[in-house]
PDB file of C-alpha atoms in Angstrom:
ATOM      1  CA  UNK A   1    -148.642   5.723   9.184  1.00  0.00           C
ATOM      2  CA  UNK A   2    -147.664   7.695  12.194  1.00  0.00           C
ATOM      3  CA  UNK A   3    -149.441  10.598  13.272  1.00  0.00           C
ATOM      4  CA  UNK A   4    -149.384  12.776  16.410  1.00  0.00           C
ATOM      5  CA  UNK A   5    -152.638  12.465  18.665  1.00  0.00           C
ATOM      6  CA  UNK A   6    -153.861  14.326  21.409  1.00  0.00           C
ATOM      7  CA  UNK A   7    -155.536  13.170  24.264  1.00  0.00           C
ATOM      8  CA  UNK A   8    -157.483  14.404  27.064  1.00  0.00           C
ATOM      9  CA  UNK A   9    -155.612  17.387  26.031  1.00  0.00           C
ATOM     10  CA  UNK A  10    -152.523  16.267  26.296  1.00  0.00           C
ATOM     11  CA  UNK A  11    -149.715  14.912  24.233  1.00  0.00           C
ATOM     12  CA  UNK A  12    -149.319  15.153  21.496  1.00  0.00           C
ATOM     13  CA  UNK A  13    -148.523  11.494  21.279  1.00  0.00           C
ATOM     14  CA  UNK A  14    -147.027   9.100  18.760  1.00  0.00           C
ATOM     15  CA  UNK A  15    -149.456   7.159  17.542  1.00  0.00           C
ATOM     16  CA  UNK A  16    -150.038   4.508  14.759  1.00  0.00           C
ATOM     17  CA  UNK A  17    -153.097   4.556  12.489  1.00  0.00           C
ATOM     18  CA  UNK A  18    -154.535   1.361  11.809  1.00  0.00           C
ATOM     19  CA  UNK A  19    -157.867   0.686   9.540  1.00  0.00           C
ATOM     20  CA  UNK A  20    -157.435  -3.480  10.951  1.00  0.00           C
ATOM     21  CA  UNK A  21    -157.667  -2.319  15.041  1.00  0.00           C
ATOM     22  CA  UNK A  22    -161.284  -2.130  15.945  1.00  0.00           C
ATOM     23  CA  UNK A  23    -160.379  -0.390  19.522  1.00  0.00           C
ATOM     24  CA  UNK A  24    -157.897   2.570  20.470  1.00  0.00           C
ATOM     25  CA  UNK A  25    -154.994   1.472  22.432  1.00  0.00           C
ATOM     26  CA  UNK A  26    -152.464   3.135  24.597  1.00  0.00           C
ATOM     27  CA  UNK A  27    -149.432   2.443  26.759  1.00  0.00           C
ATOM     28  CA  UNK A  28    -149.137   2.119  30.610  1.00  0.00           C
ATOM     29  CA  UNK A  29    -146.904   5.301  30.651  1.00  0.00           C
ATOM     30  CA  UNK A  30    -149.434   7.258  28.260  1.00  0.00           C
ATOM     31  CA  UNK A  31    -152.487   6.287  30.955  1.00  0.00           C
ATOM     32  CA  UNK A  32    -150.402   7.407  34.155  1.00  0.00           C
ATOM     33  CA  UNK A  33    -149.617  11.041  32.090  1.00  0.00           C
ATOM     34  CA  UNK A  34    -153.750  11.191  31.481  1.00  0.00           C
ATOM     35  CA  UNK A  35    -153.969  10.200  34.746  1.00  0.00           C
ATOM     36  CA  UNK A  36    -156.659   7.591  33.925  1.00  0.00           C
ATOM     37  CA  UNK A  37    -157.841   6.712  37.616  1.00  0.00           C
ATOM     38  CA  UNK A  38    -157.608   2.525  37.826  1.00  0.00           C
ATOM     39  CA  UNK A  39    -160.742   2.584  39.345  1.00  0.00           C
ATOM     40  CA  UNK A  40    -162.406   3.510  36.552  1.00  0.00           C
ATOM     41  CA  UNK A  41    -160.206   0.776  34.588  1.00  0.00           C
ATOM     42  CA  UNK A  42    -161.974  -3.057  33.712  1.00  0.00           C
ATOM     43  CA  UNK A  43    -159.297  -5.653  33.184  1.00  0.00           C
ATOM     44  CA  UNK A  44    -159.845  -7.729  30.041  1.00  0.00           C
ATOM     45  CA  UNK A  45    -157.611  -9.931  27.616  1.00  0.00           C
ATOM     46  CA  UNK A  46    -157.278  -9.119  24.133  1.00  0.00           C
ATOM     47  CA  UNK A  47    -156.299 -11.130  21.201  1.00  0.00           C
ATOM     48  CA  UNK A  48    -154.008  -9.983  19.117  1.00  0.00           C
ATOM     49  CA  UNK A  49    -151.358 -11.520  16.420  1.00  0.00           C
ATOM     50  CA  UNK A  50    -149.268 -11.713  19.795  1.00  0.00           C
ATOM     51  CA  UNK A  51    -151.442 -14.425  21.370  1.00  0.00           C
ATOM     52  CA  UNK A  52    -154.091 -13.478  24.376  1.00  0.00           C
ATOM     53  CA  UNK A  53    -152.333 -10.581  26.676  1.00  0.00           C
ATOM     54  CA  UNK A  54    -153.972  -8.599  29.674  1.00  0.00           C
ATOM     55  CA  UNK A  55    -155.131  -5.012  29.198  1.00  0.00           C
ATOM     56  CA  UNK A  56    -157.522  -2.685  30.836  1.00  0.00           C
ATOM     57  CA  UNK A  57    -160.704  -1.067  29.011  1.00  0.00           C
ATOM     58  CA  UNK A  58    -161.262   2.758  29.871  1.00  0.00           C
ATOM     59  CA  UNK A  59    -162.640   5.636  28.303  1.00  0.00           C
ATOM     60  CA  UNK A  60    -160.742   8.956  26.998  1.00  0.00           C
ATOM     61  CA  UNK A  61    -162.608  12.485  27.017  1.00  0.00           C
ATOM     62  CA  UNK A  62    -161.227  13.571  23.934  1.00  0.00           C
ATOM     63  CA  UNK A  63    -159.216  12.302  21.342  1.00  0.00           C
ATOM     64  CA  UNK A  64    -157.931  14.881  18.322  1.00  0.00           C
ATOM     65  CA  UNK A  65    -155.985  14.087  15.703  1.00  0.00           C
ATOM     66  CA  UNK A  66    -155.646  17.522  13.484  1.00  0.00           C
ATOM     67  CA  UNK A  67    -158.789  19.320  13.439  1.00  0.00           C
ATOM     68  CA  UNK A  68    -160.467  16.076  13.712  1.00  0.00           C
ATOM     69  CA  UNK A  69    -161.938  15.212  17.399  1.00  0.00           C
ATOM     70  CA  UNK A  70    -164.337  12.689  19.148  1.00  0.00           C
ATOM     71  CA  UNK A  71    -165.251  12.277  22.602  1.00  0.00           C
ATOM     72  CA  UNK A  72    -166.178   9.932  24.838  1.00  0.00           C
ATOM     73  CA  UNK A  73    -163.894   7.166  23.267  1.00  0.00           C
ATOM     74  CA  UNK A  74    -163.583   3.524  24.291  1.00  0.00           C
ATOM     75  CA  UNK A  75    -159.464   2.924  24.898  1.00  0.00           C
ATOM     76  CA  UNK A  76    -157.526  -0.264  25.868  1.00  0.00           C
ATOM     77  CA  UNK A  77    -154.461  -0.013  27.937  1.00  0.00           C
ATOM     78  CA  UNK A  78    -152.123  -2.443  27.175  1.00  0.00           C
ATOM     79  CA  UNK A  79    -148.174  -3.276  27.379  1.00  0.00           C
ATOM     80  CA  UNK A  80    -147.809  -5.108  24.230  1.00  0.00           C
ATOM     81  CA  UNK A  81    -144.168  -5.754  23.151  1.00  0.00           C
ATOM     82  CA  UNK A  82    -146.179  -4.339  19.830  1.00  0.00           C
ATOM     83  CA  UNK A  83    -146.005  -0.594  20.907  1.00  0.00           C
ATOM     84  CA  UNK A  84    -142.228  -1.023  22.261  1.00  0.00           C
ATOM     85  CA  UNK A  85    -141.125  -1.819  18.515  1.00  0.00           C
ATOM     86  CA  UNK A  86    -142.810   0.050  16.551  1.00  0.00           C
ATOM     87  CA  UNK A  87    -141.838   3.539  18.929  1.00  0.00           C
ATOM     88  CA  UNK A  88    -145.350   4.202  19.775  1.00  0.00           C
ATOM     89  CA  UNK A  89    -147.254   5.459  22.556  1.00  0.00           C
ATOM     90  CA  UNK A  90    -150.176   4.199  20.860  1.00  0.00           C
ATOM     91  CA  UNK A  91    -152.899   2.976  18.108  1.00  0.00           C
ATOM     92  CA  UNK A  92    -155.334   4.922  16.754  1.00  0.00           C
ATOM     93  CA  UNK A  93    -158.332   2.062  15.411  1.00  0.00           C
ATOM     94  CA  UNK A  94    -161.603   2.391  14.066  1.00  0.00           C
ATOM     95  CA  UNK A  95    -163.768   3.605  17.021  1.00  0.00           C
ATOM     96  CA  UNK A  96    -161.799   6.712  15.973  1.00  0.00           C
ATOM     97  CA  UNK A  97    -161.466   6.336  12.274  1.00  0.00           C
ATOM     98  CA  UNK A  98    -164.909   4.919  11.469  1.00  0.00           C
ATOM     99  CA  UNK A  99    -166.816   8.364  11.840  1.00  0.00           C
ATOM    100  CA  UNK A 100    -164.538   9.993   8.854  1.00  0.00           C
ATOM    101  CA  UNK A 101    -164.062   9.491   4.787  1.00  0.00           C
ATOM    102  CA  UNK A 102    -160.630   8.336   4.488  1.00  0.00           C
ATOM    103  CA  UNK A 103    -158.381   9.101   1.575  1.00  0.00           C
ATOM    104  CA  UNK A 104    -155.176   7.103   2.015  1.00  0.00           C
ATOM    105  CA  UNK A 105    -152.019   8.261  -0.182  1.00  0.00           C
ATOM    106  CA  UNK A 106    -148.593   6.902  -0.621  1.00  0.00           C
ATOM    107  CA  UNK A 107    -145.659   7.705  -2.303  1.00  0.00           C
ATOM    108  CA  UNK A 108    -144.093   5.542  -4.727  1.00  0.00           C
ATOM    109  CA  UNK A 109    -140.676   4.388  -4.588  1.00  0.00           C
ATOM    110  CA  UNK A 110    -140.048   5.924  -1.350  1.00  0.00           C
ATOM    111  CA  UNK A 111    -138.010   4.199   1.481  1.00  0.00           C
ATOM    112  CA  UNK A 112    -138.779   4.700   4.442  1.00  0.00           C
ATOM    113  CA  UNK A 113    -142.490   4.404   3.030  1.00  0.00           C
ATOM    114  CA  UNK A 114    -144.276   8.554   3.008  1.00  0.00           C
ATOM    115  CA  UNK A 115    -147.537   9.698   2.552  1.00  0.00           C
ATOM    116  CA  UNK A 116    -150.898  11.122   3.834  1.00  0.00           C
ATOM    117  CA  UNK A 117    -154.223  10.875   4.799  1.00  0.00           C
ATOM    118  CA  UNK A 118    -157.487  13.208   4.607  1.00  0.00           C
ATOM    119  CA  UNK A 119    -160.229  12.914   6.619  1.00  0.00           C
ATOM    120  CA  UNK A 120    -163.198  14.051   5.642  1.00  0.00           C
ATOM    121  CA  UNK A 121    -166.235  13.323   8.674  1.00  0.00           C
ATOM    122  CA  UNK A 122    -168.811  11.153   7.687  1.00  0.00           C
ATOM    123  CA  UNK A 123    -172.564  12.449   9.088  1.00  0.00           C
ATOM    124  CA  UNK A 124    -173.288  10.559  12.053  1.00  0.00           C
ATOM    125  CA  UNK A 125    -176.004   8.428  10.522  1.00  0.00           C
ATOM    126  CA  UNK A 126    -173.658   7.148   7.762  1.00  0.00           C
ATOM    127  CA  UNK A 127    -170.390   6.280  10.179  1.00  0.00           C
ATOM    128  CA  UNK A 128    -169.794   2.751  10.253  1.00  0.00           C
ATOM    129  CA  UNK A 129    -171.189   0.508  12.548  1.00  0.00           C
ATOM    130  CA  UNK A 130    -169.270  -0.464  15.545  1.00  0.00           C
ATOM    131  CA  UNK A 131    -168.232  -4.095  14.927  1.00  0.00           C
ATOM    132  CA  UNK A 132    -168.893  -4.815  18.569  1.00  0.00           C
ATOM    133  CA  UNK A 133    -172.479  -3.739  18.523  1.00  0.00           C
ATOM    134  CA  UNK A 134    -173.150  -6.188  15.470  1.00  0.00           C
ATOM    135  CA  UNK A 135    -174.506  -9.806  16.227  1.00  0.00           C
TER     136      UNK A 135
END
């Protein structure tokens, strides 16, 4: 599913949600238009379906999608070939999604595939862990 996200206050941007992506990740173009400052950036590589690729970990003030808003969140910059075909700026994972009751729904029979998605947030004590954090 595709939803519009804002960022830092900006955007909105085109962003895909996915309940398998543990991180948030954006585009080169999307962290030069937040103006994320490189010094602030760590370089890392990432493994993805796509094989190991370079990124950059940062952090993003604010992220809203709707109503719905965290802050403080963990992002990774990256140019996967991923984001180019699918028409995305970005992916919105679960360090976003994990703090919120989701109730997927689809329509039937429809091509290209509709639907929506309520969020509902979770009290913090009852979020999901962050896979990261678990040993």
């Amino acid at each position: 599913m595709i939803v519009e996200v804002t960022l830092n206050g900006k955007g909105p941007f085109r962003m895909l949600l996915d309940t398998g992506a543990n991180s948030t990740f954006i585009s080169p173009p999307v962290a030069s238009q937040l103006q994320l400052e490189a010094a602030q950036r760590q370089p890392i590589q990432i493994k993805g379906f796509c094989g190991l690729e370079d990124a950059q970990r940062s952090r993003l003030q604010t992220v809203a999608l709707n109503q719905h808003q965290r802050q403080d969140l963990e992002v990774i910059i990256t140019s996967s070939s991923v984001l180019k075909l699918l028409q995305v700026d970005g992916i919105l994972g679960q360090n976003f999604l994990r703090h919120y009751q989701q109730y997927w729904r689809f329509e039937a029979g429809k091509t290209p595939n509709t639907g929506s998605l309520l969020l509902a947030p979770l009290p913090e004590q009852q979020s999901l862990p962050d896979p990261k954090q678990e040993n």
